Amino acid sequence: MSPVSRHYVLAAGGTGGHLTPAFALAHELERRGHHVALITDERGAEIPGKPDFLPAHVLPAGRFGKNPLRWPSAIASVLEGRRMALRLYESFEPSAVVGFGGYPALPALLAARSAGIPSVIHEQNAVLGRVNRLLAGRVSAIATAYPDVDRLKPKYLPKVHLVGNPVRPDVLALRDEPFPAFTEEGLMRVLVTGGSQGARVLSEIVPDGLSMLAPALRSRLQVIQQCRAEDLDAVRDRYANHGIPAELGTYFEDMHVRLADAHLFIGRAGASTIAELTAVGRPAILVPLPIATDDHQAANVREIVKAGGARSIRQHNFTAKELAKQINAMAQHPETLANAAHAAWNCGRPNAAKDLADLVESFGAAPIQDVIRAAGEGVREGREALA
């Protein structure tokens, strides 16, 4: 526990991608004896998993779409949110405000700048998000999940800190567990998910792709797949027709248990997904979501693919034949899959929540603590005298 208890405000959009690292930081700061508050939207205030100790403040935050006719109302919402945030800061007196992307973070961080409060943004993806791009020049520090982040201007590199992407404690607890035994005769357990809403392309392609594997491998398959509710019956029929045992569901509460048992993951390339795969060390075949903003999922796969921990297939190339080809290459020998698992593990940043908390604590702390810094390709330790 820190010798001095301080107040911090976290601001994030109402999606799991923004809130998962925010909640991880909240837990770490609370463990260190600090008081934490959340600024978000109505979705974020009600999202499952929000810590009980974390009060949520819902602020208006306009969305700036492609239609300029809607911008005036969006600007008005941001200004109103900024005024509300300033009133919160007057009573809560935060030592720093931390933004995790999403439009609700915009008024919160603009208010912090107006009030002279230090601010940090955390970018979960390998492409700097729209709100974070707007704020990058106005904040005190930028925390990243990847060593290389697109859309991040070189002039901001001196204040970039590589910390990683925090993951859930139940997943992080698996990091020191060995890769499940995989032999020439044993089962090959495949975990397939498409994010919180599933992915129809996975439901359509994966069963047929698995059916095209070499017979010696196909006969040992055991599949767990998350699907949309409306796709369950069709996917179940596909697996039954191929004679492949599969457990299907729209949501698995014990996903960390499924991940622990998996020999291979097939799914999307969201930031939280890759953070969990690298924390645990699981080889993967990733299909980036083609409509993701700025194609950020394609950027997210670069590090793990380069290391040899995963293979990436763009959706327009994602066919049953191509999937079978990639799986056969990864699992043709037990050691090949195990080596890929180790390569994924090496990409993990298990101390992300602690490193991010160290960075945040350095604002208002005395003496200033060492924090991890990354500039360009190198990572170096640095000390900054921050007000």
CSV table of C-alpha atoms in Angstrom, one decimal:
chain,number,residue,atom,x,y,z
A,1,MET,CA,0.0,0.0,0.0
A,2,SER,CA,1.3,3.4,-0.9
A,3,PRO,CA,2.2,5.7,2.1
A,4,VAL,CA,0.0,8.5,0.7
A,5,SER,CA,-3.6,7.9,-0.4
A,6,ARG,CA,-4.6,9.9,-3.5
A,7,HIS,CA,-7.6,10.3,-5.8
A,8,TYR,CA,-7.6,9.2,-9.4
A,9,VAL,CA,-10.3,9.5,-12.1
A,10,LEU,CA,-10.5,6.9,-14.9
A,11,ALA,CA,-12.4,7.8,-18.1
A,12,ALA,CA,-13.5,5.2,-20.7
A,13,GLY,CA,-16.0,4.4,-23.4
A,14,GLY,CA,-18.7,1.9,-22.5
A,15,THR,CA,-17.3,-1.2,-24.3
A,16,GLY,CA,-15.4,-4.0,-22.8
A,17,GLY,CA,-12.3,-3.2,-24.8
A,18,HIS,CA,-12.0,0.2,-23.1
A,19,LEU,CA,-13.2,-0.8,-19.7
A,20,THR,CA,-11.3,-4.1,-19.1
A,21,PRO,CA,-7.9,-2.3,-18.7
A,22,ALA,CA,-9.6,0.5,-16.8
A,23,PHE,CA,-11.1,-2.0,-14.2
A,24,ALA,CA,-7.7,-3.7,-13.9
A,25,LEU,CA,-6.0,-0.4,-13.1
A,26,ALA,CA,-8.8,0.5,-10.7
A,27,HIS,CA,-8.2,-2.8,-8.8
A,28,GLU,CA,-4.4,-2.1,-8.6
A,29,LEU,CA,-4.8,1.5,-7.5
A,30,GLU,CA,-7.4,0.5,-4.9
A,31,ARG,CA,-5.1,-2.2,-3.7
A,32,ARG,CA,-2.4,0.4,-3.2
A,33,GLY,CA,-4.8,2.4,-1.0
A,34,HIS,CA,-6.0,5.1,-3.4
A,35,HIS,CA,-9.6,6.2,-4.1
A,36,VAL,CA,-10.7,5.8,-7.7
A,37,ALA,CA,-13.8,7.1,-9.7
A,38,LEU,CA,-15.0,6.2,-13.2
A,39,ILE,CA,-16.3,8.5,-15.9
A,40,THR,CA,-18.1,6.7,-18.7
A,41,ASP,CA,-21.4,6.5,-20.6
A,42,GLU,CA,-24.7,4.7,-19.6
A,43,ARG,CA,-23.4,1.4,-21.0
A,44,GLY,CA,-20.2,1.5,-19.0
A,45,ALA,CA,-22.0,2.3,-15.8
A,46,GLU,CA,-24.0,-0.9,-16.1
A,47,ILE,CA,-21.5,-3.2,-17.6
A,48,PRO,CA,-20.9,-6.5,-15.8
A,49,GLY,CA,-17.5,-6.7,-14.0
A,50,LYS,CA,-17.4,-3.1,-12.7
A,51,PRO,CA,-15.8,-3.2,-9.3
A,52,ASP,CA,-18.2,-2.5,-6.4
A,53,PHE,CA,-15.8,0.1,-5.0
A,54,LEU,CA,-15.7,2.1,-8.2
A,55,PRO,CA,-18.4,4.9,-8.4
A,56,ALA,CA,-19.5,5.6,-12.0
A,57,HIS,CA,-20.3,9.1,-13.2
A,58,VAL,CA,-22.2,9.3,-16.6
A,59,LEU,CA,-21.2,12.3,-18.7
A,60,PRO,CA,-22.6,13.5,-22.0
A,61,ALA,CA,-20.1,12.9,-24.8
A,62,GLY,CA,-21.0,13.6,-28.4
A,63,ARG,CA,-19.9,11.3,-31.2
A,64,PHE,CA,-18.2,12.9,-34.2
A,65,GLY,CA,-19.4,10.9,-37.2
A,66,LYS,CA,-19.0,11.6,-40.9
A,67,ASN,CA,-22.0,13.8,-41.1
A,68,PRO,CA,-20.9,17.4,-40.4
A,69,LEU,CA,-24.5,18.4,-39.7
A,70,ARG,CA,-24.3,16.5,-36.4
A,71,TRP,CA,-21.0,18.1,-35.2
A,72,PRO,CA,-22.6,21.1,-33.5
A,73,SER,CA,-24.7,18.9,-31.2
A,74,ALA,CA,-21.6,16.7,-30.5
A,75,ILE,CA,-19.5,19.7,-29.6
A,76,ALA,CA,-22.3,21.0,-27.3
A,77,SER,CA,-22.4,17.6,-25.5
A,78,VAL,CA,-18.6,17.6,-25.1
A,79,LEU,CA,-18.7,21.1,-23.6
A,80,GLU,CA,-21.4,20.1,-21.2
A,81,GLY,CA,-19.5,16.9,-20.2
A,82,ARG,CA,-16.4,19.1,-19.7
A,83,ARG,CA,-18.3,21.4,-17.3
A,84,MET,CA,-19.7,18.4,-15.4
A,85,ALA,CA,-16.2,16.9,-15.1
A,86,LEU,CA,-14.8,20.1,-13.8
A,87,ARG,CA,-17.4,20.1,-11.0
A,88,LEU,CA,-16.5,16.6,-10.1
A,89,TYR,CA,-12.8,17.5,-10.0
A,90,GLU,CA,-13.5,20.4,-7.6
A,91,SER,CA,-14.9,17.9,-5.0
A,92,PHE,CA,-12.8,14.8,-5.8
A,93,GLU,CA,-9.5,16.6,-6.3
A,94,PRO,CA,-7.8,13.9,-8.5
A,95,SER,CA,-4.0,13.7,-8.7
A,96,ALA,CA,-4.4,12.5,-12.3
A,97,VAL,CA,-7.1,11.6,-14.9
A,98,VAL,CA,-6.5,8.5,-17.0
A,99,GLY,CA,-8.3,8.0,-20.3
A,100,PHE,CA,-8.8,4.7,-22.0
A,101,GLY,CA,-10.3,5.8,-25.3
A,102,GLY,CA,-13.9,6.2,-26.3
A,103,TYR,CA,-15.9,9.4,-26.6
A,104,PRO,CA,-16.6,9.7,-22.8
A,105,ALA,CA,-12.9,10.1,-22.2
A,106,LEU,CA,-12.8,13.3,-24.3
A,107,PRO,CA,-14.6,15.8,-22.0
A,108,ALA,CA,-13.0,14.2,-18.9
A,109,LEU,CA,-9.5,14.8,-20.3
A,110,LEU,CA,-10.3,18.2,-21.7
A,111,ALA,CA,-11.5,19.2,-18.2
A,112,ALA,CA,-8.3,17.9,-16.7
A,113,ARG,CA,-6.2,20.1,-18.9
A,114,SER,CA,-8.4,23.1,-18.1
A,115,ALA,CA,-8.0,22.4,-14.4
A,116,GLY,CA,-4.2,21.8,-14.6
A,117,ILE,CA,-4.5,18.2,-13.6
A,118,PRO,CA,-2.0,15.7,-15.0
A,119,SER,CA,-3.5,13.3,-17.5
A,120,VAL,CA,-2.6,9.9,-19.1
A,121,ILE,CA,-4.1,8.1,-22.0
A,122,HIS,CA,-3.8,4.3,-22.5
A,123,GLU,CA,-4.1,2.9,-26.0
A,124,GLN,CA,-5.1,-0.8,-26.1
A,125,ASN,CA,-4.6,-1.3,-29.9
A,126,ALA,CA,-1.6,-1.0,-32.2
A,127,VAL,CA,-3.3,2.0,-33.9
A,128,LEU,CA,-3.9,5.1,-31.8
A,129,GLY,CA,-7.7,5.6,-31.6
A,130,ARG,CA,-9.6,8.6,-32.7
A,131,VAL,CA,-10.2,10.2,-29.3
A,132,ASN,CA,-6.6,9.4,-28.2
A,133,ARG,CA,-5.3,11.0,-31.4
A,134,LEU,CA,-7.2,14.2,-30.5
A,135,LEU,CA,-5.8,14.2,-27.0
A,136,ALA,CA,-2.2,13.0,-27.6
A,137,GLY,CA,-0.8,16.5,-27.7
A,138,ARG,CA,-2.6,17.6,-24.6
A,139,VAL,CA,-1.8,14.9,-22.1
A,140,SER,CA,1.1,14.4,-19.8
A,141,ALA,CA,1.9,10.8,-20.8
A,142,ILE,CA,0.8,8.1,-23.3
A,143,ALA,CA,0.7,4.5,-22.2
A,144,THR,CA,0.8,1.8,-25.0
A,145,ALA,CA,0.1,-1.9,-25.3
A,146,TYR,CA,2.5,-2.4,-28.2
A,147,PRO,CA,6.0,-1.2,-29.0
A,148,ASP,CA,4.9,0.1,-32.4
A,149,VAL,CA,1.7,2.1,-32.6
A,150,ASP,CA,0.4,3.5,-35.9
A,151,ARG,CA,-1.0,7.1,-36.0
A,152,LEU,CA,1.2,8.1,-33.2
A,153,LYS,CA,3.2,11.2,-34.2
A,154,PRO,CA,7.0,10.9,-33.7
A,155,LYS,CA,7.0,14.2,-31.7
A,156,TYR,CA,5.0,12.5,-28.9
A,157,LEU,CA,7.5,9.6,-28.5
A,158,PRO,CA,9.3,11.2,-25.5
A,159,LYS,CA,6.2,10.8,-23.4
A,160,VAL,CA,5.3,7.3,-24.6
A,161,HIS,CA,5.4,4.5,-22.0
A,162,LEU,CA,5.2,0.8,-23.0
A,163,VAL,CA,3.1,-1.0,-20.3
A,164,GLY,CA,1.1,-3.6,-22.2
A,165,ASN,CA,-2.6,-4.3,-21.9
A,166,PRO,CA,-3.9,-5.4,-18.5
A,167,VAL,CA,-5.8,-8.8,-18.4
A,168,ARG,CA,-8.2,-10.3,-15.9
A,169,PRO,CA,-6.6,-11.9,-12.8
A,170,ASP,CA,-8.1,-15.3,-13.5
A,171,VAL,CA,-6.4,-15.3,-16.9
A,172,LEU,CA,-3.1,-13.9,-15.6
A,173,ALA,CA,-3.0,-16.7,-13.0
A,174,LEU,CA,-2.5,-19.2,-15.8
A,175,ARG,CA,0.7,-17.6,-17.0
A,176,ASP,CA,3.0,-20.0,-15.0
A,177,GLU,CA,1.0,-23.1,-15.9
A,178,PRO,CA,2.5,-25.3,-18.6
A,179,PHE,CA,1.1,-25.6,-22.1
A,180,PRO,CA,-1.3,-28.6,-22.0
A,181,ALA,CA,0.3,-31.8,-23.1
A,182,PHE,CA,-0.1,-32.4,-26.8
A,183,THR,CA,1.0,-35.7,-28.3
A,184,GLU,CA,0.7,-37.7,-31.5
A,185,GLU,CA,-2.2,-39.7,-30.0
A,186,GLY,CA,-3.8,-37.3,-27.6
A,187,LEU,CA,-6.8,-34.9,-28.1
A,188,MET,CA,-6.3,-31.6,-29.8
A,189,ARG,CA,-8.6,-29.1,-28.1
A,190,VAL,CA,-9.6,-26.1,-30.2
A,191,LEU,CA,-11.2,-23.0,-28.8
A,192,VAL,CA,-13.1,-20.7,-31.2
A,193,THR,CA,-14.6,-17.3,-30.3
A,194,GLY,CA,-15.6,-14.2,-32.1
A,195,GLY,CA,-15.7,-11.7,-29.3
A,196,SER,CA,-18.8,-10.9,-27.2
A,197,GLN,CA,-21.2,-11.0,-30.1
A,198,GLY,CA,-19.7,-14.0,-31.9
A,199,ALA,CA,-18.6,-13.9,-35.6
A,200,ARG,CA,-20.7,-15.5,-38.3
A,201,VAL,CA,-17.8,-16.0,-40.6
A,202,LEU,CA,-16.2,-18.3,-38.0
A,203,SER,CA,-19.5,-20.3,-37.7
A,204,GLU,CA,-19.5,-20.7,-41.4
A,205,ILE,CA,-15.9,-21.5,-42.1
A,206,VAL,CA,-14.4,-23.3,-39.0
A,207,PRO,CA,-16.4,-26.5,-39.0
A,208,ASP,CA,-15.7,-27.1,-42.7
A,209,GLY,CA,-12.0,-26.2,-42.3
A,210,LEU,CA,-11.6,-28.6,-39.4
A,211,SER,CA,-13.2,-31.4,-41.5
A,212,MET,CA,-10.5,-30.9,-44.1
A,213,LEU,CA,-7.6,-31.6,-41.7
A,214,ALA,CA,-5.4,-34.7,-42.1
A,215,PRO,CA,-7.3,-37.7,-40.9
A,216,ALA,CA,-4.8,-38.5,-38.1
A,217,LEU,CA,-5.4,-34.9,-36.7
A,218,ARG,CA,-9.1,-34.6,-37.4
A,219,SER,CA,-9.9,-37.8,-35.5
A,220,ARG,CA,-8.4,-36.3,-32.3
A,221,LEU,CA,-10.3,-33.0,-32.4
A,222,GLN,CA,-12.3,-31.6,-29.5
A,223,VAL,CA,-13.9,-28.2,-30.3
A,224,ILE,CA,-15.4,-25.5,-28.1
A,225,GLN,CA,-17.0,-22.7,-30.1
A,226,GLN,CA,-18.8,-19.6,-29.1
A,227,CYS,CA,-21.6,-18.7,-31.6
A,228,ARG,CA,-24.4,-16.2,-32.0
A,229,ALA,CA,-27.7,-17.7,-30.7
A,230,GLU,CA,-29.2,-17.7,-34.2
A,231,ASP,CA,-26.3,-19.7,-35.6
A,232,LEU,CA,-26.2,-22.4,-33.0
A,233,ASP,CA,-28.4,-25.0,-34.7
A,234,ALA,CA,-26.6,-24.6,-38.1
A,235,VAL,CA,-23.2,-24.9,-36.6
A,236,ARG,CA,-24.2,-27.9,-34.5
A,237,ASP,CA,-25.5,-29.6,-37.7
A,238,ARG,CA,-22.2,-28.8,-39.5
A,239,TYR,CA,-20.1,-30.5,-36.8
A,240,ALA,CA,-22.5,-33.5,-36.6
A,241,ASN,CA,-22.3,-34.0,-40.3
A,242,HIS,CA,-18.5,-34.0,-40.1
A,243,GLY,CA,-18.4,-36.3,-37.1
A,244,ILE,CA,-16.4,-33.8,-35.0
A,245,PRO,CA,-17.3,-33.5,-31.3
A,246,ALA,CA,-18.1,-29.9,-30.4
A,247,GLU,CA,-19.4,-28.0,-27.5
A,248,LEU,CA,-21.3,-24.8,-28.5
A,249,GLY,CA,-22.6,-21.9,-26.6
A,250,THR,CA,-23.4,-18.2,-26.9
A,251,TYR,CA,-21.3,-17.3,-23.8
A,252,PHE,CA,-18.9,-19.2,-21.5
A,253,GLU,CA,-18.6,-17.8,-18.0
A,254,ASP,CA,-15.5,-19.9,-17.4
A,255,MET,CA,-13.6,-18.8,-20.5
A,256,HIS,CA,-10.3,-18.8,-18.6
A,257,VAL,CA,-10.8,-22.5,-17.9
A,258,ARG,CA,-11.4,-23.1,-21.6
A,259,LEU,CA,-8.4,-21.1,-22.5
A,260,ALA,CA,-6.2,-23.1,-20.1
A,261,ASP,CA,-7.2,-26.4,-21.7
A,262,ALA,CA,-6.9,-25.2,-25.3
A,263,HIS,CA,-4.1,-26.2,-27.7
A,264,LEU,CA,-5.1,-23.8,-30.4
A,265,PHE,CA,-7.3,-20.7,-30.5
A,266,ILE,CA,-9.2,-19.4,-33.6
A,267,GLY,CA,-10.8,-16.0,-33.5
A,268,ARG,CA,-10.7,-12.3,-33.9
A,269,ALA,CA,-7.8,-10.1,-33.1
A,270,GLY,CA,-9.1,-7.6,-30.5
A,271,ALA,CA,-6.7,-6.1,-28.1
A,272,SER,CA,-8.0,-8.0,-25.0
A,273,THR,CA,-8.0,-11.3,-26.9
A,274,ILE,CA,-4.3,-11.0,-27.9
A,275,ALA,CA,-3.4,-9.8,-24.4
A,276,GLU,CA,-4.9,-12.9,-22.9
A,277,LEU,CA,-3.4,-15.2,-25.5
A,278,THR,CA,0.1,-13.8,-24.9
A,279,ALA,CA,-0.4,-13.8,-21.1
A,280,VAL,CA,-1.2,-17.5,-21.1
A,281,GLY,CA,0.8,-18.5,-24.1
A,282,ARG,CA,-1.6,-20.0,-26.6
A,283,PRO,CA,-0.9,-20.4,-30.3
A,284,ALA,CA,-3.6,-18.9,-32.5
A,285,ILE,CA,-5.1,-18.4,-35.9
A,286,LEU,CA,-6.4,-14.9,-36.0
A,287,VAL,CA,-8.9,-13.4,-38.4
A,288,PRO,CA,-8.9,-9.6,-38.0
A,289,LEU,CA,-12.3,-7.9,-38.2
A,290,PRO,CA,-12.2,-6.1,-41.5
A,291,ILE,CA,-14.5,-3.3,-40.5
A,292,ALA,CA,-12.5,-2.4,-37.3
A,293,THR,CA,-11.8,1.3,-37.1
A,294,ASP,CA,-8.5,2.1,-38.9
A,295,ASP,CA,-8.1,-1.7,-39.5
A,296,HIS,CA,-6.6,-1.8,-36.0
A,297,GLN,CA,-7.1,-5.6,-35.5
A,298,ALA,CA,-4.8,-6.2,-38.5
A,299,ALA,CA,-2.2,-4.1,-36.7
A,300,ASN,CA,-2.7,-5.9,-33.4
A,301,VAL,CA,-1.5,-9.2,-34.9
A,302,ARG,CA,1.9,-7.9,-36.1
A,303,GLU,CA,3.9,-8.6,-33.0
A,304,ILE,CA,2.6,-12.1,-32.2
A,305,VAL,CA,2.7,-13.2,-35.8
A,306,LYS,CA,6.3,-11.9,-36.2
A,307,ALA,CA,7.3,-13.8,-33.1
A,308,GLY,CA,5.8,-17.1,-34.4
A,309,GLY,CA,3.0,-17.3,-31.9
A,310,ALA,CA,0.1,-16.9,-34.3
A,311,ARG,CA,-0.9,-16.9,-38.0
A,312,SER,CA,-3.2,-14.3,-39.4
A,313,ILE,CA,-5.7,-14.7,-42.2
A,314,ARG,CA,-7.5,-11.7,-43.7
A,315,GLN,CA,-11.2,-12.3,-43.9
A,316,HIS,CA,-11.3,-12.2,-47.7
A,317,ASN,CA,-8.8,-15.1,-47.7
A,318,PHE,CA,-10.4,-17.0,-44.8
A,319,THR,CA,-11.7,-20.2,-46.5
A,320,ALA,CA,-12.0,-23.7,-45.2
A,321,LYS,CA,-9.1,-24.8,-47.3
A,322,GLU,CA,-6.8,-22.0,-46.1
A,323,LEU,CA,-7.8,-22.7,-42.5
A,324,ALA,CA,-7.0,-26.4,-42.8
A,325,LYS,CA,-3.7,-25.6,-44.5
A,326,GLN,CA,-2.6,-23.3,-41.6
A,327,ILE,CA,-3.7,-25.7,-38.9
A,328,ASN,CA,-1.9,-28.6,-40.5
A,329,ALA,CA,1.2,-26.5,-40.7
A,330,MET,CA,1.0,-25.5,-37.0
A,331,ALA,CA,0.0,-28.9,-35.6
A,332,GLN,CA,1.8,-31.4,-37.8
A,333,HIS,CA,4.3,-32.1,-35.0
A,334,PRO,CA,3.6,-31.7,-31.2
A,335,GLU,CA,6.7,-29.6,-30.8
A,336,THR,CA,5.6,-27.2,-33.6
A,337,LEU,CA,2.5,-26.2,-31.6
A,338,ALA,CA,4.4,-26.1,-28.3
A,339,ASN,CA,7.0,-23.8,-29.9
A,340,ALA,CA,4.3,-21.4,-31.1
A,341,ALA,CA,2.8,-21.4,-27.6
A,342,HIS,CA,6.1,-20.4,-26.2
A,343,ALA,CA,6.5,-17.7,-28.8
A,344,ALA,CA,3.1,-16.3,-27.9
A,345,TRP,CA,4.0,-16.4,-24.2
A,346,ASN,CA,7.1,-14.4,-24.8
A,347,CYS,CA,5.0,-11.5,-26.2
A,348,GLY,CA,3.0,-11.3,-23.0
A,349,ARG,CA,3.3,-8.3,-20.6
A,350,PRO,CA,2.0,-9.7,-17.4
A,351,ASN,CA,2.9,-6.6,-15.3
A,352,ALA,CA,0.8,-4.3,-17.4
A,353,ALA,CA,-1.6,-3.3,-14.6
A,354,LYS,CA,1.3,-2.7,-12.2
A,355,ASP,CA,3.4,-0.8,-14.7
A,356,LEU,CA,0.4,1.4,-15.6
A,357,ALA,CA,-0.3,2.0,-11.9
A,358,ASP,CA,3.3,3.0,-11.4
A,359,LEU,CA,3.1,5.5,-14.2
A,360,VAL,CA,-0.2,6.9,-12.9
A,361,GLU,CA,1.2,7.1,-9.3
A,362,SER,CA,4.1,9.1,-10.5
A,363,PHE,CA,1.8,12.0,-10.9
A,364,GLY,CA,1.5,13.7,-7.5
A,365,ALA,CA,3.9,11.2,-5.9
A,366,ALA,CA,7.0,12.2,-4.1
A,367,PRO,CA,9.6,11.2,-4.8
A,368,ILE,CA,8.9,10.5,-8.5
A,369,GLN,CA,9.0,6.8,-9.3
A,370,ASP,CA,10.8,5.1,-12.1
A,371,VAL,CA,8.5,4.2,-14.9
A,372,ILE,CA,8.9,2.1,-18.1
A,373,ARG,CA,9.4,4.3,-21.1
A,374,ALA,CA,9.5,3.3,-24.7
A,375,ALA,CA,10.7,5.5,-27.6
A,376,GLY,CA,10.8,4.2,-31.1
A,377,GLU,CA,12.0,0.6,-31.1
A,378,GLY,CA,13.8,0.7,-27.8
A,379,VAL,CA,12.5,0.5,-24.3
A,380,ARG,CA,14.4,2.5,-21.6
A,381,GLU,CA,13.9,3.4,-18.0
A,382,GLY,CA,13.6,7.1,-17.3
A,383,ARG,CA,12.8,9.5,-14.6
A,384,GLU,CA,10.7,12.6,-15.0
A,385,ALA,CA,10.0,15.4,-12.6
A,386,LEU,CA,6.3,15.7,-13.2
A,387,ALA,CA,4.1,18.2,-11.4
